[in-house]
Coordinates of C-alpha atoms in Angstrom, one line a residue:
X1 CA -23.9 -5.2 -6.9
X2 CA -27.5 -6.4 -7.0
X3 CA -27.3 -7.4 -10.6
X4 CA -24.1 -9.5 -9.9
X5 CA -25.9 -11.3 -7.0
X6 CA -28.9 -12.0 -9.2
X7 CA -26.7 -13.4 -12.0
X8 CA -24.9 -15.6 -9.4
X9 CA -28.1 -16.8 -8.0
X10 CA -29.4 -17.8 -11.4
X11 CA -26.2 -19.5 -12.2
X12 CA -26.4 -21.5 -9.0
X13 CA -29.9 -22.6 -9.8
X14 CA -28.7 -23.7 -13.2
X15 CA -25.8 -25.6 -11.9
X16 CA -27.9 -27.3 -9.3
X17 CA -30.4 -28.3 -11.9
X18 CA -27.7 -29.8 -14.0
X19 CA -26.4 -31.7 -10.9
X20 CA -29.9 -33.1 -10.3
X21 CA -30.3 -34.2 -13.9
X22 CA -26.9 -35.9 -13.9
X23 CA -27.7 -37.6 -10.5
X24 CA -25.6 -35.3 -8.2
X25 CA -22.4 -37.2 -8.7
X26 CA -20.5 -35.2 -6.0
X27 CA -21.5 -36.1 -2.4
X28 CA -18.8 -34.0 -0.8
X29 CA -16.1 -31.5 -1.5
X30 CA -12.8 -32.0 0.4
X31 CA -10.3 -29.2 0.4
X32 CA -6.6 -28.8 0.9
X33 CA -4.4 -25.8 0.6
X34 CA -3.6 -22.3 1.9
X35 CA -5.4 -19.1 2.8
X36 CA -7.3 -19.1 -0.5
X37 CA -9.3 -22.0 0.9
X38 CA -8.8 -21.9 4.7
X39 CA -12.2 -21.5 6.5
X40 CA -10.7 -21.0 9.9
X41 CA -8.3 -23.9 10.8
X42 CA -5.6 -21.4 11.8
X43 CA -7.9 -20.1 14.5
X44 CA -7.0 -23.3 16.5
X45 CA -3.2 -23.3 16.1
X46 CA -0.5 -20.9 17.5
X47 CA 0.2 -18.6 14.6
X48 CA -0.2 -15.0 13.6
X49 CA -1.6 -16.0 10.2
X50 CA -5.3 -15.5 11.3
X51 CA -8.3 -13.5 10.2
X52 CA -10.9 -14.4 12.8
X53 CA -11.6 -10.8 13.7
X54 CA -13.4 -7.8 12.2
X55 CA -13.5 -6.5 9.5
X56 CA -12.8 -10.0 8.0
X57 CA -16.1 -11.7 7.5
X58 CA -18.2 -8.6 7.8
X59 CA -20.3 -9.8 4.8
X60 CA -20.4 -13.4 5.9
X61 CA -23.8 -14.4 7.2
X62 CA -24.6 -10.9 8.4
X63 CA -21.1 -10.2 9.8
X64 CA -19.2 -13.1 11.2
X65 CA -15.4 -13.4 11.1
X66 CA -14.7 -17.1 10.6
X67 CA -11.0 -17.2 9.7
X68 CA -11.6 -16.9 6.0
X69 CA -9.3 -14.3 4.5
X70 CA -12.1 -12.3 2.9
X71 CA -15.0 -10.0 3.7
X72 CA -17.3 -13.0 3.0
X73 CA -17.2 -16.4 1.3
X74 CA -14.2 -17.9 -0.5
X75 CA -14.2 -19.7 -3.8
X76 CA -14.7 -23.2 -2.5
X77 CA -17.8 -22.1 -0.6
X78 CA -19.4 -20.9 -3.9
X79 CA -18.3 -24.1 -5.7
X80 CA -19.9 -26.2 -3.0
X81 CA -23.2 -24.4 -3.4
X82 CA -22.9 -24.7 -7.2
X83 CA -22.7 -28.5 -6.7
X84 CA -25.9 -28.5 -4.7
X85 CA -24.1 -28.9 -1.4
X86 CA -23.7 -26.5 1.6
X87 CA -23.2 -22.7 1.1
X88 CA -20.0 -22.8 3.2
X89 CA -17.4 -25.5 3.8
X90 CA -16.4 -25.7 7.4
X91 CA -12.9 -25.9 8.8
X92 CA -11.9 -29.4 10.2
X93 CA -10.4 -28.0 13.4
X94 CA -13.5 -25.9 14.2
X95 CA -15.1 -27.6 17.3
X96 CA -18.5 -26.1 16.4
X97 CA -18.7 -28.7 13.6
X98 CA -18.8 -32.5 13.7
X99 CA -18.5 -35.4 11.3
X100 CA -22.1 -35.0 10.3
X101 CA -21.2 -31.5 9.0
X102 CA -17.9 -32.7 7.4
X103 CA -19.5 -35.6 5.6
X104 CA -20.6 -33.3 2.8
X105 CA -17.7 -31.0 2.8
X106 CA -14.6 -30.1 4.8
X107 CA -11.4 -28.0 4.5
X108 CA -8.1 -28.9 6.0
X109 CA -6.4 -25.8 4.5
X110 CA -4.1 -23.6 6.5
X111 CA -3.4 -20.0 5.6
X112 CA 0.3 -19.4 5.0
X113 CA 1.2 -23.0 4.0
X114 CA 2.7 -24.3 0.8
X115 CA 3.8 -27.4 -0.9
X116 CA 7.2 -26.9 0.7
X117 CA 7.4 -27.8 4.4
X118 CA 9.8 -24.8 4.8
X119 CA 7.0 -22.5 3.7
X120 CA 4.7 -23.6 6.5
X121 CA 7.5 -23.0 9.0
X122 CA 7.7 -19.3 8.1
X123 CA 4.4 -18.5 10.0
X124 CA 4.2 -21.8 12.0
X125 CA 1.1 -23.1 10.2
X126 CA -0.1 -26.5 9.2
X127 CA 2.2 -28.2 6.6
X128 CA 0.6 -30.0 3.7
X129 CA 1.6 -33.4 5.0
X130 CA -0.2 -32.7 8.2
X131 CA -3.4 -31.7 6.3
X132 CA -3.2 -35.2 4.8
X133 CA -2.9 -36.7 8.3
X134 CA -6.1 -34.8 9.3
X135 CA -7.7 -36.3 6.2
X136 CA -6.8 -39.8 7.3
X137 CA -8.4 -39.0 10.6
X138 CA -11.4 -37.7 8.8
X139 CA -11.7 -41.0 6.9
X140 CA -11.8 -43.0 10.1
X141 CA -14.5 -40.7 11.6
X142 CA -16.5 -40.9 8.3
X143 CA -16.4 -44.7 8.4
X144 CA -17.6 -44.8 12.0
X145 CA -20.4 -42.4 11.1
X146 CA -21.6 -43.8 7.8
X147 CA -20.3 -47.3 7.8
X148 CA -17.6 -48.6 5.5
X149 CA -19.8 -49.0 2.4
X150 CA -21.3 -45.5 2.4
X151 CA -18.1 -43.9 3.5
X152 CA -16.1 -45.6 0.7
X153 CA -18.7 -44.2 -1.7
X154 CA -18.2 -40.7 -0.4
X155 CA -14.4 -41.0 -0.5
X156 CA -14.4 -42.3 -4.1
X157 CA -17.0 -39.9 -5.4
X158 CA -16.1 -36.7 -3.6
X159 CA -14.4 -33.8 -5.3
X160 CA -11.0 -33.1 -3.9
X161 CA -9.8 -29.5 -4.3
X162 CA -6.2 -28.4 -3.9
X163 CA -5.3 -24.7 -3.9
X164 CA -1.7 -23.9 -2.8
X165 CA 1.6 -22.6 -4.1
X166 CA 1.6 -18.8 -4.0
X167 CA 3.2 -18.8 -0.5
X168 CA 6.1 -21.0 -1.7
X169 CA 7.2 -18.2 -4.0
X170 CA 6.1 -15.0 -2.3
X171 CA 6.5 -15.8 1.4
X172 CA 9.4 -18.3 1.1
X173 CA 11.6 -18.4 -2.0
X174 CA 11.7 -14.6 -2.6
X175 CA 11.5 -13.5 1.0
X176 CA 13.3 -15.9 3.4
X177 CA 17.0 -17.0 3.0
X178 CA 17.3 -20.7 2.3
X179 CA 15.6 -22.1 -0.7
X180 CA 16.9 -19.4 -3.0
X181 CA 20.4 -20.5 -2.2
X182 CA 19.7 -24.2 -2.7
X183 CA 17.7 -24.0 -5.9
X184 CA 17.4 -21.8 -9.0
X185 CA 13.8 -20.8 -9.6
X186 CA 13.3 -23.4 -12.2
X187 CA 14.8 -26.1 -9.9
X188 CA 12.4 -24.9 -7.2
X189 CA 9.4 -25.2 -9.5
X190 CA 10.4 -28.7 -10.3
X191 CA 10.8 -29.5 -6.6
X192 CA 7.3 -28.2 -5.8
X193 CA 5.7 -30.0 -8.8
X194 CA 7.3 -33.2 -7.4
X195 CA 5.7 -32.6 -4.0
X196 CA 2.4 -31.9 -5.7
X197 CA 2.6 -35.2 -7.6
X198 CA 3.4 -37.1 -4.5
X199 CA 0.4 -35.5 -2.7
X200 CA -2.1 -36.3 -5.4
X201 CA -0.7 -39.9 -5.6
X202 CA -1.2 -40.2 -1.9
X203 CA -4.8 -39.0 -2.2
X204 CA -5.3 -41.5 -5.0
X205 CA -3.9 -44.3 -2.9
X206 CA -6.4 -43.3 -0.1
X207 CA -9.3 -43.6 -2.5
X208 CA -9.7 -40.2 -4.1
X209 CA -10.5 -40.2 -7.8
X210 CA -12.0 -36.8 -8.7
X211 CA -9.3 -34.2 -8.0
X212 CA -9.0 -30.5 -8.9
X213 CA -5.4 -29.3 -8.8
X214 CA -5.5 -25.5 -8.6
X215 CA -3.0 -23.2 -10.3
X216 CA -1.6 -19.9 -9.3
X217 CA -3.3 -16.5 -9.8
X218 CA -1.5 -13.6 -11.4
X219 CA 0.4 -13.1 -8.1
X220 CA 2.3 -10.1 -9.4
X221 CA -1.0 -8.2 -9.4
X222 CA -1.7 -8.6 -5.7
X223 CA -1.7 -5.1 -4.1
X224 CA 1.1 -6.1 -1.8
X225 CA 3.4 -6.8 -4.8
X226 CA 2.2 -3.8 -6.7
X227 CA 3.0 -1.6 -3.7
X228 CA 6.6 -2.8 -3.7
X229 CA 6.9 -2.2 -7.4
X230 CA 7.8 1.5 -7.1
X231 CA 10.2 1.4 -10.1
X232 CA 7.5 -0.1 -12.2
X233 CA 4.9 2.6 -11.3
X234 CA 3.1 0.3 -8.9
X235 CA 1.9 -1.8 -11.8
X236 CA 1.7 -5.6 -11.8
X237 CA 5.1 -7.4 -11.3
X238 CA 5.5 -9.1 -14.7
X239 CA 8.2 -11.5 -13.4
X240 CA 5.9 -12.9 -10.8
X241 CA 3.1 -13.2 -13.3
X242 CA 5.3 -15.0 -15.8
X243 CA 6.5 -17.3 -13.1
X244 CA 2.8 -18.2 -12.3
X245 CA 2.1 -19.0 -16.0
X246 CA 5.2 -21.2 -16.2
X247 CA 4.4 -23.0 -12.9
X248 CA 0.8 -23.5 -14.0
X249 CA 2.0 -25.1 -17.2
X250 CA 4.1 -27.6 -15.2
X251 CA 1.1 -28.4 -13.0
X252 CA -1.0 -29.0 -16.0
X253 CA 1.6 -31.4 -17.4
X254 CA 1.5 -33.2 -14.1
X255 CA -2.3 -33.6 -14.4
X256 CA -2.0 -35.0 -17.9
X257 CA 0.7 -37.4 -16.8
X258 CA -1.0 -38.8 -13.7
X259 CA -4.3 -39.3 -15.5
X260 CA -2.5 -41.6 -17.8
X261 CA -0.7 -43.4 -15.0
X262 CA -3.4 -44.0 -12.5
X263 CA -6.4 -46.1 -13.4
X264 CA -9.7 -44.4 -12.8
X265 CA -8.2 -41.0 -11.8
X266 CA -10.1 -38.0 -13.1
X267 CA -7.9 -35.1 -12.2
X268 CA -8.4 -31.6 -13.7
X269 CA -6.3 -28.5 -13.7
X270 CA -8.3 -25.5 -12.3
X271 CA -6.6 -22.4 -13.6
X272 CA -7.6 -19.1 -12.0
X273 CA -4.9 -17.1 -13.7
X274 CA -6.8 -16.0 -16.9
X275 CA -10.1 -15.0 -15.2
X276 CA -8.4 -13.0 -12.4
X277 CA -6.1 -11.2 -14.9
X278 CA -9.2 -10.4 -17.0
X279 CA -11.0 -9.0 -14.0
X280 CA -8.0 -6.8 -13.2
X281 CA -7.6 -5.6 -16.8
X282 CA -11.3 -5.0 -17.4
X283 CA -12.8 -4.3 -14.0
X284 CA -15.8 -2.3 -15.2
X285 CA -17.0 -5.4 -17.1
X286 CA -17.4 -7.2 -13.8
X287 CA -18.7 -4.3 -11.8
X288 CA -15.4 -3.3 -10.1
X289 CA -13.9 0.1 -9.7
X290 CA -10.6 -0.5 -7.9
X291 CA -7.9 -3.0 -8.8
X292 CA -4.5 -1.6 -7.6
X293 CA -5.2 -1.4 -3.9
X294 CA -7.4 -3.5 -1.6
X295 CA -10.5 -2.6 0.5
X296 CA -9.0 -3.2 3.9
X297 CA -7.0 -0.4 5.5
X298 CA -4.9 1.5 3.0
X299 CA -5.1 -1.5 0.7
X300 CA -1.4 -1.3 0.0
X301 CA 0.2 -3.8 2.3
X302 CA -2.2 -4.8 5.1
X303 CA -3.5 -8.3 5.7
X304 CA -4.1 -10.4 8.9
X305 CA -3.8 -8.4 12.1
X306 CA -2.7 -5.3 10.1
X307 CA -6.2 -5.3 8.6
X308 CA -7.9 -4.3 11.8
X309 CA -11.4 -3.1 12.6
X310 CA -10.1 0.2 13.9
X311 CA -8.4 1.2 10.7
X312 CA -10.2 4.3 9.4
X313 CA -9.2 3.8 5.8
X314 CA -11.1 0.5 5.2
X315 CA -13.6 0.9 2.4
X316 CA -17.3 0.8 2.9
X317 CA -18.2 -1.2 -0.2
X318 CA -16.0 -4.2 -0.8
X319 CA -17.9 -5.2 -3.9
X320 CA -16.2 -2.3 -5.7
X321 CA -12.7 -3.8 -5.0
X322 CA -11.1 -6.8 -6.7
X323 CA -9.1 -7.4 -3.5
X324 CA -10.2 -7.5 0.1
X325 CA -6.8 -7.2 1.6
X326 CA -3.4 -6.8 0.0
X327 CA -3.1 -10.6 -0.7
X328 CA -6.7 -11.9 -1.0
X329 CA -9.7 -11.4 -3.3
X330 CA -13.0 -9.9 -2.1
X331 CA -16.0 -12.2 -1.8
X332 CA -17.3 -10.8 -5.1
X333 CA -14.1 -11.8 -6.9
X334 CA -14.2 -15.2 -5.3
X335 CA -17.7 -15.8 -6.6
X336 CA -16.7 -14.8 -10.1
X337 CA -13.7 -17.1 -10.1
X338 CA -15.7 -20.0 -8.7
X339 CA -18.4 -19.6 -11.4
X340 CA -15.7 -19.6 -14.1
X341 CA -14.1 -22.8 -12.7
X342 CA -17.5 -24.6 -12.4
X343 CA -18.2 -23.7 -16.0
X344 CA -14.8 -24.9 -17.2
X345 CA -12.5 -27.3 -15.4
X346 CA -15.1 -28.6 -13.0
X347 CA -18.0 -28.9 -15.4
X348 CA -17.3 -32.6 -16.0
X349 CA -18.1 -33.4 -12.4
X350 CA -21.6 -31.8 -12.4

């Protein structure tokens, strides 16, 4: 654990030095998406998709549940630090923060949401179009705070990160009747990619230029999916992993296409699939001991309220586990994935 933390600290120092040499091109990180990047927006809406209670956050600033679906920080927090910005990106709906905090980083993400509006309806969370409305409101506040000229500089130079899509498949298409009767899986992928393209175009029209479109992880390896794979010996669900690879390829094609279409757009595809799968397949290389179940509770199916402080099965050392709950990575995994993305897809923005 200590060695991993030391390596991360050294990496952060290196990335910050690079940022200084290059003139710190990124003044803010602005985030959209689902629970992978939600820092607590769902705390302020009527939904059961929450994590603002222990043991969530037990390793965040000495033990503070914020609404992040992890024992500590999430990937975008580590990425923000690597770019020389704040250590943790605040949630837009959190009244403890103001535009002075949000001017260098903010997340509009909502756990449980997806590209598809029908996905956000499953758990009554914030749909992606509403996240964009919050961003428009943010722009107005930013201009009032910084003045038009400085605000426009932030808007055009900020890094926009999008991480969403897993819920569209696992919480919607394969779980709730509706979309699966309307679309074949390939048609549904095309439908979602269309929404993604419209979303990034809207961001571009609002002034965004540096965009990171995130891909899906190997979702068949989430403990929740492995628990249900009894016939497969509780191994990763290959069909879900293959779907993630296929969908990621289509998102990457979208990135290539829009970079050609929109003048000045610098969009990258941030793909977590390979690094997460490598961690799962070679855990010891990264200092992990457990991959098949999560730290919280039995680690087989619990997340959210089922992952409660009173559960006696919750592990004592989350850093030994790839997953914190049955759907979400541990802080340590988030840090490794963030470091990988900063060194690869996001390196051009340093």
